[in-house]
């Protein structure tokens, strides 16, 4: 059984999707053992507490720089015996000291079809604003491993979502979450926990049965 540690900063709807999947028995060979929040008032913490999942708060403002903050996150992950780390709306870019300690073990969900609308500056609602400004007709979500390049790690799963004429950033964000993020994130985590993801270079492949 793999220990899943989820890092959050906000509302935690992706954490909720993981909890719901776990409660349905859809996370095979894994268990959410801790939720770490970068913000003390993140609603994601309430979701964890409501489901009796241990929580920790590690706030950037308590550390002098990103390296010290990343060291504190690394220490927490070590203490929690993390086998897999899920960034579920975690809004801090961690120093490579964490990434190097957990190669292809940190999974992120991003609200676009990477490599479109990804990299530095593309996070949260900004992504959907940029999508609507561009006029693309399809967007979606990507679940990928985290490497040293922002949104640059091997892609595990992607799902496309239609952009509609009257969409606002909020409406589009909700559709991308419902139709894509909340589905492919638990799927990818379950595949990882079952050792069903094979990495070749910077590409991830799902092992056939
Ligand atoms: C989600 O849409 C997630 O994909 C995005 O932030 C939102 C968090 O929502 N993450 C990023 O933009 C990371 N680059 P949640 O707290 O309700 O899961």
mmCIF file of C-alpha atoms and ligand atoms in Angstrom:
data_model
loop_
_atom_site.group_PDB
_atom_site.id
_atom_site.type_symbol
_atom_site.label_atom_id
_atom_site.label_comp_id
_atom_site.label_asym_id
_atom_site.label_seq_id
_atom_site.Cartn_x
_atom_site.Cartn_y
_atom_site.Cartn_z
ATOM 1 C CA UNK A 1 0.000 0.000 0.000
ATOM 2 C CA UNK A 2 1.509 3.357 -1.051
ATOM 3 C CA UNK A 3 1.281 6.450 1.152
ATOM 4 C CA UNK A 4 -0.247 9.319 -0.815
ATOM 5 C CA UNK A 5 0.566 12.808 0.477
ATOM 6 C CA UNK A 6 -1.502 15.595 -1.099
ATOM 7 C CA UNK A 7 -0.229 19.196 -1.227
ATOM 8 C CA UNK A 8 -2.891 21.898 -1.455
ATOM 9 C CA UNK A 9 -3.297 25.672 -1.289
ATOM 10 C CA UNK A 10 -6.954 26.382 -1.928
ATOM 11 C CA UNK A 11 -10.477 25.024 -2.244
ATOM 12 C CA UNK A 12 -9.313 21.464 -2.647
ATOM 13 C CA UNK A 13 -11.882 20.177 -5.134
ATOM 14 C CA UNK A 14 -9.208 17.931 -6.633
ATOM 15 C CA UNK A 15 -8.404 16.643 -3.152
ATOM 16 C CA UNK A 16 -12.132 15.955 -2.770
ATOM 17 C CA UNK A 17 -12.109 13.988 -6.047
ATOM 18 C CA UNK A 18 -9.251 11.883 -4.637
ATOM 19 C CA UNK A 19 -11.084 11.353 -1.332
ATOM 20 C CA UNK A 20 -14.292 10.372 -3.170
ATOM 21 C CA UNK A 21 -12.351 7.945 -5.377
ATOM 22 C CA UNK A 22 -10.690 6.464 -2.290
ATOM 23 C CA UNK A 23 -14.067 6.060 -0.564
ATOM 24 C CA UNK A 24 -15.407 4.267 -3.666
ATOM 25 C CA UNK A 25 -12.396 1.916 -3.650
ATOM 26 C CA UNK A 26 -11.074 3.407 -6.884
ATOM 27 C CA UNK A 27 -7.576 4.167 -5.576
ATOM 28 C CA UNK A 28 -6.059 0.718 -5.748
ATOM 29 C CA UNK A 29 -3.018 -0.002 -3.545
ATOM 30 C CA UNK A 30 -2.830 3.561 -2.177
ATOM 31 C CA UNK A 31 -4.114 5.570 0.770
ATOM 32 C CA UNK A 32 -4.172 9.335 1.401
ATOM 33 C CA UNK A 33 -2.138 9.497 4.600
ATOM 34 C CA UNK A 34 -1.597 13.264 4.930
ATOM 35 C CA UNK A 35 -2.681 16.595 3.444
ATOM 36 C CA UNK A 36 -0.150 19.432 3.604
ATOM 37 C CA UNK A 37 -1.429 22.966 3.013
ATOM 38 C CA UNK A 38 0.597 26.063 2.183
ATOM 39 C CA UNK A 39 -2.243 28.175 3.605
ATOM 40 C CA UNK A 40 -3.783 27.862 7.097
ATOM 41 C CA UNK A 41 -7.266 28.881 5.872
ATOM 42 C CA UNK A 42 -7.430 26.637 2.786
ATOM 43 C CA UNK A 43 -10.826 24.928 2.585
ATOM 44 C CA UNK A 44 -8.962 21.813 1.447
ATOM 45 C CA UNK A 45 -7.917 21.354 5.116
ATOM 46 C CA UNK A 46 -11.585 21.133 6.170
ATOM 47 C CA UNK A 47 -12.169 18.475 3.504
ATOM 48 C CA UNK A 48 -9.277 16.430 4.912
ATOM 49 C CA UNK A 49 -10.424 16.851 8.539
ATOM 50 C CA UNK A 50 -13.994 15.843 7.582
ATOM 51 C CA UNK A 51 -12.543 12.594 6.272
ATOM 52 C CA UNK A 52 -10.205 11.965 9.247
ATOM 53 C CA UNK A 53 -7.077 12.528 7.144
ATOM 54 C CA UNK A 54 -4.126 13.986 9.108
ATOM 55 C CA UNK A 55 -3.159 17.533 8.085
ATOM 56 C CA UNK A 56 -0.129 19.788 8.298
ATOM 57 C CA UNK A 57 0.343 23.458 7.488
ATOM 58 C CA UNK A 58 3.670 24.562 6.013
ATOM 59 C CA UNK A 59 3.507 28.273 5.116
ATOM 60 C CA UNK A 60 6.006 30.016 2.839
ATOM 61 C CA UNK A 61 5.931 33.174 4.935
ATOM 62 C CA UNK A 62 7.476 31.305 7.877
ATOM 63 C CA UNK A 63 10.676 30.691 5.875
ATOM 64 C CA UNK A 64 13.296 33.117 4.611
ATOM 65 C CA UNK A 65 13.284 31.937 1.006
ATOM 66 C CA UNK A 66 12.017 29.238 -1.338
ATOM 67 C CA UNK A 67 14.961 26.967 -0.563
ATOM 68 C CA UNK A 68 14.227 26.949 3.172
ATOM 69 C CA UNK A 69 10.533 26.515 2.445
ATOM 70 C CA UNK A 70 11.250 23.604 0.106
ATOM 71 C CA UNK A 71 13.485 22.035 2.776
ATOM 72 C CA UNK A 72 10.576 22.216 5.236
ATOM 73 C CA UNK A 73 8.252 20.558 2.707
ATOM 74 C CA UNK A 74 10.895 17.908 2.040
ATOM 75 C CA UNK A 75 11.223 17.206 5.764
ATOM 76 C CA UNK A 76 7.429 16.895 6.146
ATOM 77 C CA UNK A 77 7.254 14.474 3.198
ATOM 78 C CA UNK A 78 10.070 12.402 4.700
ATOM 79 C CA UNK A 79 8.363 12.318 8.109
ATOM 80 C CA UNK A 80 5.121 11.208 6.465
ATOM 81 C CA UNK A 81 6.848 8.350 4.581
ATOM 82 C CA UNK A 82 5.434 9.684 1.309
ATOM 83 C CA UNK A 83 5.551 7.202 -1.581
ATOM 84 C CA UNK A 84 3.746 9.527 -3.967
ATOM 85 C CA UNK A 85 3.085 13.246 -3.710
ATOM 86 C CA UNK A 86 0.107 14.849 -5.417
ATOM 87 C CA UNK A 87 0.049 18.583 -6.112
ATOM 88 C CA UNK A 88 -3.685 19.295 -6.109
ATOM 89 C CA UNK A 89 -3.946 23.041 -6.592
ATOM 90 C CA UNK A 90 -0.632 23.612 -4.776
ATOM 91 C CA UNK A 91 0.389 27.090 -5.843
ATOM 92 C CA UNK A 92 4.094 27.201 -4.963
ATOM 93 C CA UNK A 93 6.867 26.125 -7.315
ATOM 94 C CA UNK A 94 9.101 23.927 -5.171
ATOM 95 C CA UNK A 95 12.872 24.077 -5.359
ATOM 96 C CA UNK A 96 14.548 21.260 -7.252
ATOM 97 C CA UNK A 97 15.828 19.809 -3.971
ATOM 98 C CA UNK A 98 12.332 18.360 -3.452
ATOM 99 C CA UNK A 99 11.920 17.336 -7.083
ATOM 100 C CA UNK A 100 15.295 15.541 -7.126
ATOM 101 C CA UNK A 101 14.400 13.683 -3.918
ATOM 102 C CA UNK A 102 11.223 12.303 -5.532
ATOM 103 C CA UNK A 103 11.936 11.730 -9.252
ATOM 104 C CA UNK A 104 8.738 10.733 -11.105
ATOM 105 C CA UNK A 105 6.951 10.453 -7.770
ATOM 106 C CA UNK A 106 5.378 13.927 -7.708
ATOM 107 C CA UNK A 107 2.143 14.193 -9.704
ATOM 108 C CA UNK A 108 0.571 17.526 -10.686
ATOM 109 C CA UNK A 109 -2.801 18.379 -12.184
ATOM 110 C CA UNK A 110 -2.780 21.315 -14.596
ATOM 111 C CA UNK A 111 -5.943 22.901 -16.062
ATOM 112 C CA UNK A 112 -4.974 22.880 -19.762
ATOM 113 C CA UNK A 113 -3.723 20.537 -22.443
ATOM 114 C CA UNK A 114 0.041 20.864 -21.882
ATOM 115 C CA UNK A 115 2.118 22.219 -23.652
ATOM 116 C CA UNK A 116 -0.583 24.805 -24.416
ATOM 117 C CA UNK A 117 -1.241 27.402 -21.712
ATOM 118 C CA UNK A 118 1.397 26.018 -19.352
ATOM 119 C CA UNK A 119 4.640 27.048 -17.696
ATOM 120 C CA UNK A 120 5.431 30.106 -15.623
ATOM 121 C CA UNK A 121 2.421 32.370 -14.941
ATOM 122 C CA UNK A 122 -0.156 29.813 -16.059
ATOM 123 C CA UNK A 123 -2.024 28.696 -12.974
ATOM 124 C CA UNK A 124 -5.576 28.619 -11.696
ATOM 125 C CA UNK A 125 -8.068 30.976 -13.335
ATOM 126 C CA UNK A 126 -5.317 32.719 -15.393
ATOM 127 C CA UNK A 127 -5.139 29.619 -17.570
ATOM 128 C CA UNK A 128 -8.828 29.810 -18.461
ATOM 129 C CA UNK A 129 -8.632 33.580 -19.126
ATOM 130 C CA UNK A 130 -5.772 32.942 -21.560
ATOM 131 C CA UNK A 131 -7.674 30.096 -23.226
ATOM 132 C CA UNK A 132 -10.726 32.325 -23.805
ATOM 133 C CA UNK A 133 -8.568 35.200 -25.104
ATOM 134 C CA UNK A 134 -6.906 32.887 -27.624
ATOM 135 C CA UNK A 135 -10.124 31.604 -29.192
ATOM 136 C CA UNK A 136 -9.146 27.904 -29.088
ATOM 137 C CA UNK A 137 -12.109 25.560 -29.282
ATOM 138 C CA UNK A 138 -10.662 22.781 -27.144
ATOM 139 C CA UNK A 139 -8.945 22.932 -23.789
ATOM 140 C CA UNK A 140 -8.750 20.338 -21.010
ATOM 141 C CA UNK A 141 -6.556 19.075 -18.230
ATOM 142 C CA UNK A 142 -3.255 17.265 -17.882
ATOM 143 C CA UNK A 143 -1.894 15.064 -15.122
ATOM 144 C CA UNK A 144 1.883 14.845 -15.286
ATOM 145 C CA UNK A 145 4.996 14.101 -13.285
ATOM 146 C CA UNK A 146 6.867 17.096 -11.916
ATOM 147 C CA UNK A 147 10.424 17.743 -13.050
ATOM 148 C CA UNK A 148 12.695 20.805 -12.892
ATOM 149 C CA UNK A 149 10.836 22.534 -15.741
ATOM 150 C CA UNK A 150 7.475 24.152 -14.848
ATOM 151 C CA UNK A 151 4.742 21.870 -16.288
ATOM 152 C CA UNK A 152 7.475 20.037 -18.226
ATOM 153 C CA UNK A 153 7.453 16.519 -16.744
ATOM 154 C CA UNK A 154 6.186 13.354 -18.418
ATOM 155 C CA UNK A 155 2.467 13.480 -19.242
ATOM 156 C CA UNK A 156 0.446 10.649 -17.653
ATOM 157 C CA UNK A 157 -3.138 11.415 -18.737
ATOM 158 C CA UNK A 158 -4.920 14.199 -20.618
ATOM 159 C CA UNK A 159 -8.571 14.876 -21.328
ATOM 160 C CA UNK A 160 -10.017 17.434 -23.747
ATOM 161 C CA UNK A 161 -12.937 19.726 -22.887
ATOM 162 C CA UNK A 162 -14.950 21.865 -25.296
ATOM 163 C CA UNK A 163 -14.752 25.670 -25.070
ATOM 164 C CA UNK A 164 -18.189 27.219 -25.567
ATOM 165 C CA UNK A 165 -19.059 30.597 -27.043
ATOM 166 C CA UNK A 166 -20.560 32.101 -23.888
ATOM 167 C CA UNK A 167 -17.940 30.778 -21.467
ATOM 168 C CA UNK A 168 -16.516 33.004 -18.783
ATOM 169 C CA UNK A 169 -13.244 31.978 -17.083
ATOM 170 C CA UNK A 170 -15.241 30.728 -14.067
ATOM 171 C CA UNK A 171 -17.682 28.682 -16.163
ATOM 172 C CA UNK A 172 -14.851 27.161 -18.182
ATOM 173 C CA UNK A 173 -12.817 26.386 -15.051
ATOM 174 C CA UNK A 174 -15.776 24.501 -13.579
ATOM 175 C CA UNK A 175 -16.324 22.480 -16.780
ATOM 176 C CA UNK A 176 -12.613 21.595 -17.015
ATOM 177 C CA UNK A 177 -12.656 20.449 -13.396
ATOM 178 C CA UNK A 178 -15.859 18.400 -13.700
ATOM 179 C CA UNK A 179 -15.172 16.816 -17.087
ATOM 180 C CA UNK A 180 -11.425 16.391 -16.836
ATOM 181 C CA UNK A 181 -9.438 17.146 -13.656
ATOM 182 C CA UNK A 182 -11.638 15.318 -11.140
ATOM 183 C CA UNK A 183 -11.636 12.240 -13.403
ATOM 184 C CA UNK A 184 -8.053 11.914 -14.611
ATOM 185 C CA UNK A 185 -6.304 12.854 -11.354
ATOM 186 C CA UNK A 186 -7.678 9.911 -9.304
ATOM 187 C CA UNK A 187 -7.158 7.597 -12.321
ATOM 188 C CA UNK A 188 -3.500 8.607 -12.616
ATOM 189 C CA UNK A 189 -2.883 8.265 -8.884
ATOM 190 C CA UNK A 190 -4.433 4.798 -8.857
ATOM 191 C CA UNK A 191 -2.341 3.745 -11.876
ATOM 192 C CA UNK A 192 0.800 4.992 -10.111
ATOM 193 C CA UNK A 193 -0.050 3.127 -6.897
ATOM 194 C CA UNK A 194 -0.414 -0.081 -8.922
ATOM 195 C CA UNK A 195 2.987 0.486 -10.642
ATOM 196 C CA UNK A 196 1.203 0.682 -13.984
ATOM 197 C CA UNK A 197 3.068 3.736 -15.289
ATOM 198 C CA UNK A 198 6.241 3.176 -17.269
ATOM 199 C CA UNK A 199 8.635 6.065 -17.919
ATOM 200 C CA UNK A 200 10.833 6.090 -20.993
ATOM 201 C CA UNK A 201 12.894 9.279 -21.279
ATOM 202 C CA UNK A 202 10.442 12.105 -20.668
ATOM 203 C CA UNK A 203 7.417 10.072 -21.736
ATOM 204 C CA UNK A 204 5.015 8.109 -19.565
ATOM 205 C CA UNK A 205 3.111 5.083 -20.840
ATOM 206 C CA UNK A 206 0.314 3.122 -19.186
ATOM 207 C CA UNK A 207 1.312 -0.540 -18.975
ATOM 208 C CA UNK A 208 -1.122 -2.870 -20.714
ATOM 209 C CA UNK A 209 -2.768 -5.602 -18.619
HETATM 210 C C1 LIG B 1 -7.221 23.427 -10.311
HETATM 211 O O1 LIG B 1 -7.913 23.855 -11.462
HETATM 212 C C2 LIG B 1 -5.816 22.991 -10.683
HETATM 213 O O2 LIG B 1 -5.730 22.356 -11.923
HETATM 214 C C3 LIG B 1 -5.103 24.306 -10.720
HETATM 215 O O3 LIG B 1 -5.629 25.039 -9.630
HETATM 216 C C4 LIG B 1 -6.972 24.604 -9.361
HETATM 217 C C5 LIG B 1 -7.064 24.206 -7.907
HETATM 218 O O4 LIG B 1 -8.379 23.880 -7.531
HETATM 219 N N1 LIG B 1 -3.681 24.132 -10.633
HETATM 220 C C6 LIG B 1 -2.810 24.866 -11.319
HETATM 221 O O5 LIG B 1 -3.112 25.805 -12.008
HETATM 222 C C7 LIG B 1 -1.361 24.438 -11.131
HETATM 223 N N2 LIG B 1 -0.534 25.010 -12.166
HETATM 224 P P1 LIG B 1 -8.709 22.984 -6.262
HETATM 225 O O6 LIG B 1 -7.979 23.594 -5.055
HETATM 226 O O7 LIG B 1 -10.198 23.136 -6.115
HETATM 227 O O8 LIG B 1 -8.289 21.583 -6.532
#
